[in-house]
Amino acid sequence: MDTMASVMLPYNQDDYMEDLSHDHRNNKTQLSKAMEDSQKLLLSLQYPEGYWWAELEANVTLTAHTVVLYKILGISEQLPFHKIEKYLRRMQCSHGGWELSYGDGGCLNCTIESYVALRLLNVPKTDPALQSAKLFILSRGGVDKSRIFTKICLALMGCYKWSNLPALPPWITLLPSWFPFTIYHTSSWARATLVLLVILFDKKLVFRLGADLSFDELYTKEGVMSSCNMPASRDWKSSIFLGVDYFLKAMERVGLVPFRERGLKEATRWFLARLEETGDYAGIYPPMFYAIVCMNKILGVELTDPIVSRTMCALRKYFVERDDELVVQSSLSPVWDTALAVRSLVESGMEPDHPVLQKAGEWLLKNQVSLQGDWAYNVPFAYGGGGWAFQFCNRWYPDIDDTACVVMALNGIRMRDEEKKCGAIRRAVNWIRHLQSTPGGWGAYDKDNDKEWLKSTPIDDMKGLTDPNTVDVTARVVEMVGRLKRECTIMSQCSLIDTCMPPDSVDRALAYLKYEQEEEGCWFGRWGVNYIYGTSGALVALALAPPRGAYKEEIRRGAKWLVRMQNKAGSSMSDREAEVYIKSVNYDA
């Protein structure tokens, strides 16, 4: 098997090995023991059905939102709030705030939402934790500077004006495909949420969760509740959209909302059609939150009704309850975890026809998605599916990254029915090819989902409305193609790789990767922690890309950057450190 271990990096590696032990034999023994122990641990963690599934760590906002949800639904007794309070208190940092990622200095949105949750848990304003959190919030500009989701959370409790949020007229759900904008021009994760926000913004629900509950202390100026707090204009495009927003709100104030009822009906039909039989919706927490609120509080569906109870049950799978804490995940990751576990076991020496691997392979094959989901909007000529989703059940939104990883996992093992496996791989590679975007790379879920002007709209304050090409996903696809060509043992499968993924498609992807390499030699990855993640993925892809050895210069520059990011202790520096470093290092030295 031709693996990355045999791909030599084109620079003098001896220059970077001064601190390594000279006792290579002892190091090799320790490495073998570590791999053996890791294999044993992985085997002990496999579920009886064949998959692996670990906690997907998230920031505190999801746990905080869950407190709000259960309070709104009036089912507080169903959640061990004392465990959530303990978790939130533990996660608060010495500067008074809560962080989005470790060591980021504190996040305004995380801190406001944690503050809100603790107040709903009857923690008084005078509590030292809330006092320090308030000072942090005010030092960052208060509620005015927070994200849209934070303001929606406050608006649901009557602590922020709905009129201060961007306009979302229901007729946007009716816009035809030839129009410059439709809901399908937004990313899959934003789309699933946006459709529900259309309903929520129209109804402007307010739930009074306490007679004296207010968060006036989190505003930097008095009277903020009666003022308009739209984001300041950043450029001429932002100015235009702020003007459009003002116009739409003026129309709404005088009752001129064209096609309002039709738009609301379409939004309702749209999201109910995508609600899985398991109760899952879009596979991530935010749309699940809004789906439950909309079904119960707007459509009037009782919590005991099967459609809502299934969704509540699906949401509870996101909860990780320990002896003294309860935290909430952003999503569930069994497909991703299983693919990585399989690849790790094979790469570390397990026989490819081991029963454990075959059991995992069977589970993966059962979870291949054949439904033509939202991805088909931009590729209507592509019949059927072939991808895999991240989660247990998310048929409408399989993603390219997971699919490429699963293909590599299946390709590395020997199944009892190899033809069935190869058929699944062919369908997957063909599906990925159809989703290649015009610039040559791949986004996560959709083809050509890259309308940059959407970032200038008031609703996109987090710059997450689009799903453009990314280096990391593109590199995963190129790596997949390289491994399929080098590691394939079934000639019939090998001969079809170029049919499913023509050389021209691979050449376009490689050109995209070359173009995206930064001046310092690194690449930015969107779906991991960013430069180290993107660079490591791109290096593997280029090393495996045909023709072999064609990208020595790109690999040399990337490897040189990556090695220089390594700390003396052996681990790599954080991306925050790396971003500073790439601005200061003379790479010609």
XYZ file of C-alpha atoms in Angstrom:
589
model
C 0.000 0.000 0.000
C 1.458 3.335 -1.084
C 0.787 5.706 1.804
C 1.999 9.142 2.784
C 4.776 7.486 4.773
C 6.560 6.849 1.484
C 6.166 10.388 0.143
C 9.357 12.315 0.884
C 8.978 16.028 1.408
C 11.220 17.993 -0.989
C 13.427 19.857 1.490
C 16.313 18.935 3.767
C 14.510 17.465 6.756
C 17.775 17.009 8.669
C 17.796 20.761 9.340
C 14.772 20.362 11.594
C 15.734 17.285 13.617
C 18.315 18.723 15.982
C 16.168 18.301 19.096
C 15.078 14.742 18.326
C 16.452 11.832 20.313
C 19.274 9.915 18.678
C 17.792 6.689 20.009
C 15.519 6.050 17.001
C 15.069 2.400 17.911
C 13.619 3.317 21.292
C 11.371 5.926 19.662
C 10.108 3.316 17.229
C 9.264 0.939 20.076
C 7.397 3.669 21.924
C 5.493 4.587 18.766
C 4.464 0.964 18.161
C 3.268 0.674 21.759
C 1.302 3.926 21.460
C -0.401 2.705 18.277
C -1.234 -0.631 19.859
C -2.763 1.074 22.906
C -4.696 3.477 20.677
C -6.082 0.592 18.625
C -7.272 -1.172 21.773
C -8.973 1.985 22.976
C -10.696 2.565 19.630
C -11.940 -1.023 19.521
C -13.405 -0.641 23.017
C -15.311 2.468 21.922
C -17.050 0.966 18.898
C -20.838 0.746 19.214
C -22.526 -2.655 18.663
C -24.016 -1.409 15.371
C -20.512 -0.823 14.024
C -20.069 2.953 14.276
C -17.969 5.243 16.455
C -19.446 8.377 17.979
C -17.746 10.862 20.296
C -18.776 14.179 21.801
C -18.533 17.146 19.437
C -17.302 19.892 21.707
C -18.972 23.289 21.233
C -19.016 26.695 22.890
C -21.477 27.618 25.644
C -24.078 29.354 23.436
C -25.937 26.140 22.583
C -26.288 25.162 26.223
C -27.438 28.703 27.034
C -30.014 28.607 24.220
C -31.347 25.317 25.583
C -32.169 27.021 28.880
C -34.129 29.669 26.946
C -35.937 26.993 24.910
C -37.068 24.954 27.899
C -38.212 28.124 29.676
C -40.219 29.207 26.602
C -41.821 25.774 26.277
C -42.671 25.728 29.979
C -40.897 22.427 30.655
C -38.090 23.575 32.927
C -38.611 20.597 35.195
C -37.465 18.266 32.411
C -33.917 19.608 32.406
C -31.366 19.387 35.270
C -30.703 23.125 35.351
C -28.297 22.795 38.281
C -25.927 20.832 36.039
C -26.101 23.519 33.350
C -25.389 26.224 35.913
C -22.324 24.360 37.102
C -21.068 23.961 33.536
C -21.588 27.637 32.692
C -19.823 28.749 35.850
C -16.879 26.453 35.135
C -16.486 27.796 31.607
C -16.322 31.459 32.644
C -12.822 32.907 32.281
C -10.902 35.136 34.669
C -11.583 38.212 32.496
C -15.322 37.761 33.150
C -16.294 36.549 29.707
C -16.905 33.222 28.017
C -14.784 32.194 25.056
C -15.711 31.028 21.579
C -12.418 29.148 21.342
C -9.672 28.536 23.863
C -7.581 31.604 24.592
C -9.475 34.011 22.310
C -9.791 36.647 25.033
C -13.550 36.275 25.400
C -16.539 36.447 23.051
C -19.278 39.061 23.450
C -22.060 36.794 22.118
C -21.056 33.830 24.279
C -20.905 36.065 27.332
C -24.288 37.737 26.797
C -26.021 34.406 26.191
C -24.366 32.789 29.217
C -25.375 35.790 31.329
C -28.975 35.460 30.099
C -29.040 31.727 30.843
C -27.707 32.197 34.379
C -30.293 34.886 35.078
C -33.009 32.480 33.857
C -31.543 29.950 36.273
C -32.286 32.440 39.082
C -28.725 33.589 39.598
C -29.047 37.190 40.915
C -27.460 40.138 39.149
C -25.349 40.738 42.219
C -23.608 37.377 41.872
C -19.845 37.993 41.379
C -19.846 35.897 38.193
C -22.543 38.061 36.623
C -20.984 41.260 37.853
C -17.696 40.459 36.137
C -19.580 39.261 33.032
C -21.488 42.552 32.874
C -18.268 44.557 32.966
C -16.878 42.411 30.159
C -20.041 42.846 28.064
C -20.095 46.613 28.469
C -16.401 46.855 27.650
C -17.158 45.165 24.320
C -20.032 47.502 23.408
C -22.973 45.729 25.035
C -25.969 44.179 23.299
C -25.708 46.685 20.422
C -22.554 44.943 19.172
C -23.802 41.380 19.520
C -24.774 39.005 16.736
C -28.234 38.523 15.241
C -28.874 35.234 17.096
C -28.122 36.856 20.450
C -30.574 39.657 19.696
C -33.247 37.162 18.576
C -32.815 35.334 21.879
C -33.398 38.608 23.746
C -36.315 39.592 21.481
C -38.093 36.325 22.299
C -38.076 37.428 25.948
C -39.180 41.002 25.207
C -35.714 42.369 26.005
C -34.895 43.548 22.491
C -37.124 45.142 19.862
C -38.029 42.929 16.918
C -38.151 46.076 14.792
C -34.423 46.569 15.398
C -33.659 43.276 13.642
C -33.240 43.057 9.848
C -36.348 42.659 7.717
C -37.134 39.153 6.447
C -40.307 39.417 4.339
C -42.078 36.081 3.762
C -42.092 36.529 -0.019
C -38.367 35.711 -0.198
C -39.380 32.040 0.017
C -41.296 32.457 -3.281
C -38.552 33.986 -5.425
C -38.032 32.057 -8.696
C -34.771 30.518 -9.857
C -34.116 33.278 -12.421
C -34.203 35.977 -9.725
C -30.790 37.332 -8.495
C -31.514 35.862 -5.067
C -33.353 32.806 -3.788
C -33.079 30.930 -0.509
C -30.908 28.404 -2.369
C -28.213 31.021 -2.805
C -27.576 30.805 0.932
C -25.557 28.036 2.580
C -27.412 24.921 3.659
C -27.013 25.686 7.378
C -28.179 29.290 6.918
C -31.037 28.279 4.605
C -32.579 25.826 7.049
C -32.526 28.501 9.749
C -33.503 31.434 7.532
C -36.777 29.831 6.425
C -37.820 29.449 10.064
C -36.731 32.990 10.907
C -39.060 34.233 8.161
C -41.947 32.780 10.159
C -40.591 33.931 13.500
C -39.858 37.498 12.348
C -43.371 37.791 10.950
C -45.045 36.753 14.216
C -42.603 38.628 16.494
C -43.322 36.395 19.458
C -42.576 37.610 22.985
C -42.516 35.312 26.019
C -42.476 36.990 29.415
C -40.361 34.607 31.448
C -40.366 36.677 34.608
C -42.124 39.796 35.860
C -38.884 41.561 36.700
C -36.713 39.982 34.021
C -34.792 42.525 31.989
C -31.294 42.949 30.695
C -31.136 46.733 30.556
C -27.846 46.582 32.408
C -26.210 45.052 29.325
C -26.825 48.096 27.127
C -24.219 50.823 26.910
C -26.725 53.688 26.750
C -30.165 54.449 28.107
C -33.219 54.225 25.908
C -31.614 51.679 23.623
C -34.810 49.647 23.473
C -36.506 52.387 21.492
C -33.633 53.049 19.099
C -32.686 51.353 15.864
C -29.569 49.275 16.222
C -28.814 48.075 12.730
C -25.113 47.553 12.013
C -23.213 50.576 10.757
C -22.567 50.747 7.031
C -19.233 49.169 6.079
C -19.197 49.954 2.336
C -21.444 51.075 -0.496
C -23.074 47.653 -0.789
C -23.892 47.642 2.907
C -25.382 51.128 2.534
C -27.657 49.918 -0.261
C -28.903 46.967 1.775
C -29.501 49.142 4.829
C -31.617 51.349 2.583
C -33.524 48.319 1.322
C -34.047 47.175 4.904
C -35.425 50.604 5.854
C -37.814 50.487 2.890
C -39.068 46.964 3.698
C -39.713 47.928 7.319
C -41.595 51.046 6.234
C -43.811 48.878 4.016
C -44.409 46.473 6.883
C -45.420 49.313 9.222
C -48.221 50.367 6.853
C -49.294 46.782 6.173
C -47.856 46.464 2.660
C -46.237 43.032 2.643
C -46.928 41.414 -0.754
C -47.687 37.688 -0.818
C -47.331 37.485 2.940
C -49.683 34.534 3.492
C -48.347 32.620 0.494
C -44.799 33.173 1.679
C -45.567 31.957 5.200
C -47.330 28.868 3.851
C -44.359 28.086 1.610
C -41.911 28.528 4.489
C -43.984 26.160 6.625
C -44.309 23.610 3.818
C -40.602 23.845 3.054
C -39.305 23.126 6.538
C -41.889 20.431 7.310
C -40.894 18.638 4.090
C -37.306 18.504 5.349
C -38.186 17.286 8.820
C -36.876 13.722 9.048
C -38.978 10.859 10.388
C -36.560 10.726 13.306
C -37.399 14.350 14.167
C -34.044 15.659 12.960
C -33.953 18.847 10.914
C -30.839 19.948 8.990
C -28.557 18.126 11.407
C -27.459 21.135 13.473
C -28.725 22.809 16.642
C -29.907 26.299 15.531
C -32.603 25.187 13.032
C -33.737 22.504 15.489
C -34.233 25.204 18.137
C -36.313 27.412 15.839
C -38.256 24.472 14.385
C -39.487 23.490 17.846
C -40.457 27.084 18.709
C -42.289 27.520 15.392
C -44.159 24.216 15.571
C -45.266 24.610 19.167
C -45.764 28.362 19.565
C -46.804 29.438 16.036
C -48.362 26.382 14.388
C -49.894 25.351 17.701
C -48.687 21.741 17.643
C -48.691 20.300 21.153
C -45.462 19.073 22.673
C -47.043 15.629 23.022
C -47.847 15.466 19.310
C -45.584 12.885 17.602
C -44.078 15.423 15.184
C -42.885 17.711 18.006
C -42.043 14.969 20.467
C -39.834 13.292 17.854
C -38.030 16.582 17.255
C -37.573 17.104 20.993
C -36.235 13.566 21.267
C -33.827 14.246 18.387
C -32.671 17.439 20.092
C -32.033 15.633 23.371
C -29.495 13.452 21.566
C -27.377 16.602 21.391
C -27.188 16.669 25.206
C -24.173 15.236 26.998
C -25.099 14.686 30.636
C -22.424 13.835 33.166
C -22.585 13.324 36.903
C -22.441 17.029 37.650
C -22.774 18.865 34.316
C -24.897 18.980 31.180
C -23.587 20.408 27.911
C -25.133 20.649 24.445
C -23.402 19.746 21.195
C -23.811 21.664 17.932
C -24.324 18.460 15.944
C -23.762 14.700 16.018
C -20.741 13.216 14.268
C -21.032 9.404 13.885
C -20.255 9.222 10.159
C -17.187 11.437 10.448
C -15.997 9.670 13.600
C -16.468 6.233 12.044
C -14.626 7.113 8.834
C -11.689 8.557 10.773
C -11.592 5.569 13.148
C -11.560 3.109 10.244
C -8.789 4.975 8.466
C -6.755 5.226 11.676
C -7.015 1.490 12.345
C -6.031 0.574 8.792
C -3.156 3.072 8.636
C -1.823 1.785 11.966
C -1.587 -1.776 10.694
C -4.900 -3.539 11.263
C -5.739 -6.105 8.606
C -8.172 -4.555 6.087
C -10.568 -7.534 6.315
C -10.745 -7.473 10.125
C -14.356 -8.125 11.269
C -14.413 -4.858 13.209
C -13.618 -2.912 10.050
C -16.137 -4.885 7.994
C -18.835 -4.157 10.555
C -18.020 -0.449 10.397
C -18.020 -0.612 6.596
C -21.483 -2.189 6.553
C -22.793 0.574 8.811
C -21.326 3.230 6.533
C -22.829 1.611 3.434
C -26.268 1.583 5.068
C -26.013 5.311 5.675
C -25.188 6.416 2.123
C -27.739 9.018 1.039
C -29.696 8.530 -2.194
C -32.190 11.378 -1.776
C -31.904 14.379 -4.102
C -31.617 17.020 -1.441
C -31.152 20.774 -1.672
C -27.813 20.233 -3.422
C -29.743 19.267 -6.579
C -30.980 22.852 -7.024
C -27.714 23.810 -8.759
C -27.160 20.443 -10.445
C -30.639 19.295 -11.560
C -29.102 16.997 -14.193
C -27.401 14.844 -11.540
C -29.746 11.941 -10.890
C -29.742 10.398 -7.437
C -27.374 11.020 -4.575
C -24.369 9.119 -3.330
C -23.012 11.241 -0.500
C -22.809 10.824 3.238
C -23.924 13.267 5.911
C -22.055 14.073 9.106
C -24.896 12.888 11.335
C -27.035 9.793 11.955
C -29.867 11.196 9.852
C -29.575 14.223 7.570
C -30.721 13.047 4.150
C -31.315 16.523 2.720
C -27.774 17.711 3.415
C -24.978 15.220 2.717
C -21.612 16.931 2.537
C -18.546 16.565 0.360
C -15.971 16.446 3.157
C -17.628 13.497 4.921
C -18.252 11.741 1.625
C -14.604 11.944 0.547
C -13.460 10.723 3.966
C -15.900 7.788 3.900
C -14.768 6.843 0.384
C -11.154 6.681 1.589
C -12.206 4.622 4.618
C -14.138 2.110 2.496
C -11.383 1.953 -0.087
C -8.899 0.941 2.606
C -10.831 -2.111 3.838
C -11.932 -5.403 2.266
C -15.622 -6.173 2.549
C -17.359 -9.490 2.108
C -19.215 -7.952 -0.835
C -16.591 -5.912 -2.654
C -18.848 -5.160 -5.618
C -21.397 -3.515 -3.339
C -18.650 -1.418 -1.786
C -17.229 -0.397 -5.147
C -20.668 0.578 -6.398
C -21.112 2.854 -3.397
C -17.700 4.424 -4.037
C -18.504 5.038 -7.711
C -21.797 6.739 -6.834
C -20.063 8.883 -4.226
C -17.237 10.015 -6.516
C -19.715 10.764 -9.306
C -21.837 12.819 -6.894
C -18.797 14.781 -5.726
C -17.809 15.528 -9.326
C -21.202 17.071 -10.068
C -20.790 19.465 -7.133
C -17.464 20.906 -8.252
C -17.775 24.686 -8.374
C -16.782 26.975 -11.231
C -13.481 28.141 -9.599
C -12.379 24.502 -9.511
C -12.771 23.720 -5.825
C -15.561 22.404 -3.654
C -17.673 23.954 -0.945
C -19.095 21.840 1.854
C -22.640 21.178 0.618
C -23.489 22.992 -2.622
C -22.117 23.955 -5.994
C -21.352 27.647 -6.692
C -22.839 28.835 -3.412
C -20.594 31.884 -3.392
C -22.517 35.134 -3.854
C -20.156 37.489 -2.056
C -22.647 40.363 -1.961
C -24.719 38.444 0.593
C -22.009 39.264 3.140
C -23.077 42.913 2.910
C -26.670 42.224 3.982
C -27.707 43.122 7.544
C -28.718 39.530 8.317
C -25.210 38.195 7.630
C -23.373 39.727 10.562
C -21.373 36.521 11.068
C -20.381 36.092 7.410
C -21.867 32.601 7.224
C -24.549 32.992 4.565
C -22.539 31.350 1.800
C -20.727 28.066 1.220
C -17.850 28.930 -1.138
C -14.924 26.793 -2.282
C -12.544 25.951 0.537
C -9.009 24.638 0.492
C -9.645 21.941 3.091
C -12.647 20.348 1.364
C -10.974 20.590 -2.048
C -7.804 19.020 -0.661
C -9.843 16.160 0.813
C -11.339 15.429 -2.612
C -7.938 15.535 -4.326
C -6.521 13.258 -1.623
C -9.444 10.881 -2.196
C -8.733 10.703 -5.923
C -5.035 10.156 -5.305
C -5.659 7.346 -2.839
C -8.228 5.677 -5.073
C -5.720 5.577 -7.910
C -2.762 4.407 -5.815
C -4.415 2.047 -3.362
C -7.040 0.447 -5.582
C -6.738 -3.338 -5.890
C -9.785 -4.016 -8.052
C -9.019 -3.226 -11.670
C -12.666 -2.661 -12.573
C -12.848 0.091 -9.966
C -9.555 1.664 -11.024
C -10.640 1.926 -14.635
C -13.782 3.819 -13.640
C -12.105 6.459 -11.447
C -11.284 8.646 -14.450
C -14.879 8.268 -15.656
C -16.379 9.331 -12.330
C -13.769 12.046 -11.754
C -12.222 13.027 -15.109
C -8.622 14.287 -15.147
C -9.873 17.717 -16.162
C -11.830 18.004 -12.903
C -8.732 17.067 -10.904
C -6.589 19.552 -12.850
C -9.045 22.362 -12.071
C -8.974 21.424 -8.374
C -5.170 21.405 -8.336
C -5.069 24.788 -10.050
C -7.411 26.115 -7.355
C -5.153 24.766 -4.588
C -2.087 26.331 -6.174
C -3.874 29.676 -6.497
C -5.006 29.632 -2.862
C -1.540 29.072 -1.399
C -0.598 32.119 0.639
C 2.581 34.087 0.069
C 4.064 32.584 3.237
C 3.481 29.067 1.915
C 0.466 28.117 4.020
C -3.203 27.514 3.150
C -6.304 28.617 5.049
C -8.791 25.878 5.994
C -12.357 26.827 6.879
C -13.587 23.706 8.671
C -10.705 23.249 11.106
C -8.353 25.466 13.060
C -7.393 27.204 10.218
C -3.900 27.600 8.734
C -2.393 24.445 10.198
C -5.504 22.490 9.226
C -5.605 23.873 5.691
C -1.875 23.498 5.129
C -1.650 19.911 6.343
C -4.596 18.908 4.151
C -3.209 20.636 1.078
C 0.225 19.022 1.543
C -1.274 15.532 1.671
C -3.402 16.235 -1.411
C -0.537 17.604 -3.484
C 1.776 14.769 -2.450
C -0.761 12.233 -3.709
C -1.901 14.171 -6.775
C -1.018 12.874 -10.220
C 1.457 13.173 -11.760
C 3.608 12.364 -8.777
C 6.241 14.956 -7.999
C 4.604 17.717 -10.056
C 4.049 20.007 -7.078
C 7.427 19.903 -5.341
C 7.747 23.674 -5.049
C 4.293 24.136 -3.510
C 4.933 21.252 -1.113
C 8.365 22.622 -0.219
C 6.962 26.035 0.696
C 4.030 24.582 2.616
C 6.138 22.055 4.506
C 8.720 24.697 5.363
C 5.994 26.905 6.841
C 4.419 24.027 8.752
C 7.713 22.892 10.260
C 8.493 26.442 11.377
C 5.145 26.530 13.179
C 6.178 23.637 15.411
C 6.930 24.525 19.004
C 10.031 23.276 20.745
C 7.939 20.863 22.825
C 6.732 19.172 19.643
C 3.206 20.527 19.219
C 2.282 23.209 16.716
C 1.491 26.750 17.737
C -2.081 27.978 17.649
C -3.435 29.690 14.573
C -3.619 32.939 16.519
C 0.154 32.664 17.022
C 0.620 31.486 13.451
C -1.197 34.502 11.998
C 1.197 36.781 13.875
C 4.156 34.646 12.890
C 3.508 34.631 9.134
C 3.610 38.421 9.164
C 7.023 38.518 10.823
C 9.096 35.687 9.377
C 11.457 36.225 6.461
C 10.898 33.063 4.438
C 13.782 33.777 2.096
C 16.240 33.411 4.962
